[in-house]
């Protein structure tokens, strides 16, 4: 038998995260090392095909190398091998042109944006390297991906880098198999790549040398600078001086919302924050999210960064732009907050920056690369040593979440109203869009539609089989659902808000399709199955349905949604039936007057509303309950950002100790368990004579968590269910989550 006759051909298709991460150069190196012939190419569905000829044993070694030497970013969902007889002789191994129309795999992934690697940072800091101080330096293993991708397969001509043809030096690296930038689609250098420019607000260019160095000098002097980065535009200013922060808050209409900060390295972070090992791992991960860290006391940065909170949101630089700004700045951290107004989508174009930041930014540091998919920073915190997403976006999107079941078709879900994210269900994976913000304006509605369309295009979903939306009849997102349903000819499936929370929790935990759990679901608001506002629920159920088994005591909301803005109203409603009117009025005037926008006149108007039961829906919302307690204890009175009352109450409680005096009284109302919260709030009035506000905040949160856990454990025992979960916005509260966790485990 000749050597030629002993050879075989193998067509290997790989699905997973294999495009945009240097995978084809990796395969090239493996194949040439094993003396194989053929090619590797990207496919139109985000997969990769490897077509090789050679000795069968060498091909098997290649397959072994593929797994054992897997590059860090790669994720393999499936590897299919089709063995064939060797064809006509081929010479060498090449990276072939991508096949746009090929759709051979079902499980491939689209790469997220990846933080700049240490090697590229080192080159930016090397005066002898041509990438010295160049902010767009990247290689096959790092740099923007999702925000630049227009379509698949992932090649330069289908990204926003098509506007920047490679120069001779970059082209040489791109075609050199031994180079770190071999076949890297977004590489560039100062000769051929994007450029930063520093502008005055009127559009004229700031002179004086390197725009980043000049911007850093202006930041050192206290200016507010708009910075265009990877997925959008931030506003930056110094963190050690109250003056610039006060100006930024005034101009941006963010009187109290916490600002995220960015530090050059962990050493600087540890000067002002406490960092656990798990938090360190998250901060330094390739995704580089914002991580909520406990402040170090005394806190050396300005208190205006996160007023009234015991945490600060911190991230490390994830692009060359950020590294170079921080390289030139004499600060342990810079504020790096989204430039958009609250509730609006992050804006990405230079034109929008000049128009929308007039009177806000002193200078604008912008570049000329298009951002195709805007993408805000991800935010998480660590609770019980487990990372918990507050916002899943840059660095993670569009990687999917694996599901413990296969969907019955392609599903598009348009998401809720506040802090929204849409999703696409395809086979056994759920693909989330980037963070969309609050869907309350035409701009945000357009962003929702564009984000869904882009993900549908990249995933090759085609016409959805099912369109899902929130049960609430008046959410703006329903208009997008209606348009999708009209185009696809399918019906809209309405999903109750807290059932969606329950199902999401189950999917995250890998609960099987036929299993049920008991779920504690606590947040600010969700449209209940009975049409009333829910938010403190104990549900039993699975993916296909649920039953309500317990909840917080329904409380009056005089003025409806005004209670979510003016916390005194909610407190007044809760104690209206517990105290004589004159006694309640005394408490309101003495302790809660700041929780009413119009002071005493509003208090009297609310009494009249309660007496006549006019515009006073009843709610089981945990968020509104915590708002009321926050007002009584002086933590927060009027909402200036979503979740402000509960967040400041949690910060107050972090300095407290457990005391007695708050009853945990669970009663039955028909078949439902009800935690009687009026008595709990009323007990705080008695405690005030002997205890600090910090201790009362701690004790109230502890009692609330205890009561919720008691209801869930009771339902689980009665129904023979051995799994209990906790989800919803209130699950972001570290103390409440830990108390529920401990109580459930004890039972």
Phi, psi and omega in degrees: 000131179282162178300324181297321182291337181278353183277157178228167173242139177230130172254113186249121175250131184241128175245155183134210175268091187227004174243142176081017183228014182081025185286318181296316174300324177299314179294321178303314182295319179296315184293316180292326177297326181268004177071029182267156180244155177136217182203165172230141180213151172283149177249161184291349180254019178079008174268180179225137175248131177246120182242109187231145170246148175155186179300135184302321180293325179291323178295320179294325175294322176301316180297323177292317178300322182305323182271313187288331182250021184312132179291153191305322186277345187290143172229124179258117173269325181199141174234115179254138181235126178244105181278136179220168172287147181293141181266209178297148186301134175245150183247124174073180180231135184227161167268113188271165177299139181297149179258098186298322186273352185284131176226081188255347183235160184247353192233029182275158186241155180258134187287141172278173172292139185241134181297151183300140185275161181301325181296319179291322177298319179298320178295322179295336182261004182259111181300339181271356181263145182290347176269010182304123179059024179263117191286348183255019179298132177201178179212194183293341186255359183209170176110181182292144177227281185305319184290344180256343188286125176265321180199173177252159359294163183282097174222158186306322184290348176247028172231173179288354175283358175299337180286353186229085179301145182293138172281177184299317182294315179294323178296322178297314179296319182300328184256007181261110182301338181269000184264148179296340182256015178302122177060023178276122194282336186251014183290157179189172175215182184300338181285320189240350189263185178298162181226147174270145175222137178259127185241152162283160180302336180277002178095352177284150185275136176281124180270165174129012176113209182305119185299327180289318179296320178293318178299320179296319178298319179294324176295318177301329182276356176103011179285162173255121186240127172280132183235119175275123183246227184278311186244004181170197185242131177252163167250129183241145171200172184284160186249353185259005184228125180295328187304301180299326180291321177297318179297316180298316180296320180294313183292324186268000181056044175236077186295332184221348184299132182296140176266141170282151177235157179234128178246154182292331184198173182296326180302318178289322179301318185288354174286335184231356181218154177266128187238116175280172180296318179295320178294322177299317180299320180290317180300321186264004179293166180298336181282334180049059178283168165284131179241128178283115183245151175289136179292142172278138180252134356288144183282116187280347179269174181296137176294346180284355178291311177217073186299132177080001181248156177260008180235162175222135179277123188233140170222158175261158182298137182240359177225163176299327179302310182293319179302317184287323176300311182292333177298326184264350187265141179263056181222147175290341179197157172240143167298136177219084186246148180304138187280345183289156174292153180307132178088346180265154176294152174299131179263154193232344184267152177296324180298315178295324180300313180295321184286314188272345181255012175297126182082002180248303182267138175284327179214159180231119177259102189237159174237173186252022173264132178291142171257111184282318180239106178299146185203110181285165181292146174282152180226134175213165171223160181257122178235129183054038178066017178241131177293136179231122181288129166265334178202119181256112186210245185305137179092341180239323180280135011255032176299138185274169171255125180290142182247151179275022179201165174262136177287160182272006180168181177278123184245133172247122178246129189272355174086179181274204181260315184259147182039058193275152171216133174267171184210154173234126177260122181220116182056241183254030181222147176245119181258116180267144172287174171293167176301131185254346183085204181267127182271078185228008183217163177301324180295317181290327177295320177295320178299317178303313182295316181295318181297318178294314181301319182295316180291321176300319180295312182294325183274356181056044182285324184075219180277125181293148177276331182219141173240129183241147177213170178292150181296336184301127185286345187247008178292135179299330182299341178296333179293323176293319178299318180296319179296316179296318180294323180294318180292319185274347181072027180245163177278159175270133175259121179270135183238127177295137190306313185281335171293323176298318175302313182299313181295322178297317178299316180298317180296317178302323183273356179075027179292135184290157187301327185268357183272158175236155176226168168260126183240129170270117185238110186232127177203197182275322184194141170203139182289115185283164179298334179266006179087355180267160180283115178265171176169001176218079195242147167244110184249150171237130180169192181222204183292327188267347181184175181203165169228145180273120184247347180194163179192169173288158177302127177299133183237144180289141176244083181297118184092005177062238185294346176299333179296333179283346180256324183240100192293336179299326179300316182293319178299317180298319179294320183295319184263005182301321181267358183261332185235151170300150185302317183292324178292316179296318179300321179298315179297317182296315181290326184278324191239341189233013186300330180288348178274011178233127184293330182247022173060223185299325179299321180289322178301314180294323178295323179292320176303318180295320177300315182294321180296322182267356184053043182263128180048050183228077175291160178254139184229152173255019187297127173289323180300317180292324177298314180292327174302313183298316180293322177301321179293312181300319185273002175081013180283320182199144185239318181234135183283128173246350173205159184299129177081011186298313182301305179299323181294318180286329175294319177298319179296321177296316181294333182297341179257010185253179178229157181286127175237171176267177170116350180253117183286140173249094188246109178255121180245168176253134175238095189067238178267355185265146170272141182227125175273120187278098187274339178299318179296324180295315180292319179299326180296334179297329180296323178289322182292335188301332183289337188240345190232153177289157177300323180299317180291323179292321178297315179299312184293321179295313180299320180297315180295319179299313179298320179298316180294318178298316179296320180300316179297315182295317180295320179299313180297316182299318179293318181294326185261359179069035180254135186254010180235127178233136179231165179226128183209178185100171184302327181291340177293351173282350179281116186300312185292313181300318180296315182294321180294316178298316180302312182295316182295318179295317179295324179295327182278000000 
